[in-house]
Amino acid sequence: MVSIKDIAAACNVSTMTVSRAINGSDEISRETKERILKMCDKMGYRPNAAARNLVLNKTDMIGLVIPDIANQYYAYMSKGVSSYLEKLGYGLVLCNSDRNADNERRYLDFLTQRRVDGIILIPIRYHVEDYANLVNVTPFVQVDNYVLDLNASYIGNDNYIGGRKIITHMLSLGYRRIGAILSNKNSTASNERLKGYLDAHREQGVAVDEDILLRSNATFEDGYKLAEVLIDKKVDAIFGINDTVALGVMKYCYNRRVKVPRDLGVAGYDDIEQAAMFPVPLTTVHQPKIRLGEAAATVLLNEINNENHQKQKVILQPELVVRKSCGE
Amino acid sequence: MVSIKDIAAACNVSTMTVSRAINGSDEISRETKERILKMCDKMGYRPNAAARNLVLNKTDMIGLVIPDIANQYYAYMSKGVSSYLEKLGYGLVLCNSDRNADNERRYLDFLTQRRVDGIILIPIRYHVEDYANLVNVTPFVQVDNYVLDLNASYIGNDNYIGGRKIITHMLSLGYRRIGAILSNKNSTASNERLKGYLDAHREQGVAVDEDILLRSNATFEDGYKLAEVLIDKKVDAIFGINDTVALGVMKYCYNRRVKVPRDLGVAGYDDIEQAAMFPVPLTTVHQPKIRLGEAAATVLLNEINNENHQKQKVILQPELVVRKSCGE
DNA sequence: TACATCGACGTTAACGTTAACGTTAACGTC
DNA sequence: GACGTTAACGTTAACGTTAACGTCGATGTA
């Protein structure tokens, strides 16, 4: 591979002059610069990033650590991160932890060794100590999941408001027994949405029956199964903690000839692609996934480039998407 | 950031001894090795990858250039690439070209400058010359899309067989006028599947009416619109070039009270997540997306590590997935 | 004339690491 | 006792690039 030295030799100048030509310094005459650049092109010269990293002490690389790239939510978020970084000339190192703590740890080590300029992390562990060896080593921001006491900026969606919005909407349509299929108790997103559920009821003066608040693994199958349970409990609507669950509910209704929304209102959360495609389109909460990625990248690059990096907390607002599954 | 020198000083040894301790050389006594490693841990030493790259002439990084990470097909493929690379200690640089030729070119330049050890590319341009400056610079493989005369290994799914399989299946169920909603004429995948469509008809001795072979942009909306056109042309089944199109067709049928599969058979291609979730689950062709990524990574790493890199052509076989939308 | 200024370049050292080779002490061998 | 062997280190140079400083002729300036 041709190096700066080869160019220098071919042009009868020092390597420093070549360096100046490449990096657009003004301490070089226009003619030599053009002569050198032409030679670079001719000889197929490509700057060696490793050598640059070493002396410049930066890599123009950002690490992204996510639980699952095949998940639409993270995929869209990654797209937002990627497109934002591309504009600024940064590269993206994708680390798919597969929801495995060991993988996450290894990836974080990998990234710090690579000296990436910063890390965007969707943490899957719960305690500060889990991320102790990251702090003060590489600038990083946490997205979506909030690790208590972790001294890092946070970028997330407002799950509380989202939950409150959609439940308020359902209550306003007259539903009075809204069953909920939630995630497990560790999920902060689920818990926040539940809080929104409860507050919406309080505001509207509607009593809450805890017996129709169910936990699940938030899968399509769980939605299908628990729909039956909830319908037995005489609910008049079901709120799925995400769209996948809600679609499971709708599938059950279709099979059992329960008409949505006439016999049962259904709502989800996330606004995944299939929500709009379903025969009875799903009323749901839209989360700005791409913007979430962009915001994370924005905050991170800000911290990288500014000395006085105040830790930030950016909460994006979700939007109610009214379709057919709850009536209108 | 603490370097090998700091460790050396702290341990009263030379930097080379530290290097040996870190890299597991056997030219070092067990005691010194342990003493050094303990110090590394204590001082929080992290090897500088850039420095290593420079002297070892490799980066343990692989570039992945894809059209759209938010597309399920590519997302799953990326997951396959990622998990395979992770096992072997390689990192992944994700480049989302957004189906933009300029972006793709810039990304390829970026990757070669970073001296990634290899590139996995889903090309979006059609001509060899478009990728001329990549050949003989970095090992790379092309996936999914085949660029004619490009001297690189290819890993893809067998679209011809997939198309033939599903059409044969439909014909065997008795359908005789199978309308098709294809992509544009540049799409090799679409063309191959069409070839399968035609051959299946020939084999079964069923005449083809070219009037019911339609081009489209392969979107949900196109599926919805063209379903009406085809039904007017008295088809008894519709084959969508992908599941999204097919779901558009199903949505039209639902709205117009056309019973699937009783009044109309519907089939798709890809086996995306929503295909199984639909009220009437979609009969389709399953493409091994994760395995595609794994295969691409396997072939690439093979070429990187073996001198005598014979270019390969790996074609994965798709599988028919029979659900309800065509009867059984 | 003497001296400062400036443009355009070269020289040197450094970034952190490892390969290749050199060194040394301890031990064995005849 | 002379020499070889080996284990366990150290030294040096190199990877490709750039920051910092030096040089040198040309041009202005009093």
XYZ file of C-alpha atoms (C1' of nucleotides) in Angstrom, chain C residues 2 4-18 20 22-29:
25
model
C 20.660 46.596 7.853
C 12.409 42.515 10.033
C 8.822 39.852 7.793
C 6.909 36.253 5.260
C 6.049 32.388 2.268
C 7.315 27.848 1.328
C 9.425 24.285 2.458
C 12.488 20.676 5.282
C 13.935 18.278 9.826
C 13.155 16.152 13.912
C 10.648 13.938 17.233
C 6.765 11.859 18.798
C 2.324 8.951 19.005
C 2.095 3.284 21.099
C 3.194 -0.952 19.733
C 5.764 -5.126 18.131
C 13.857 -8.849 14.963
C 21.182 -8.568 20.786
C 22.518 -9.508 25.514
C 23.260 -11.830 29.747
C 23.297 -15.192 33.375
C 22.598 -19.759 34.630
C 23.257 -24.253 33.657
C 24.884 -28.427 31.301
C 28.392 -31.067 28.711
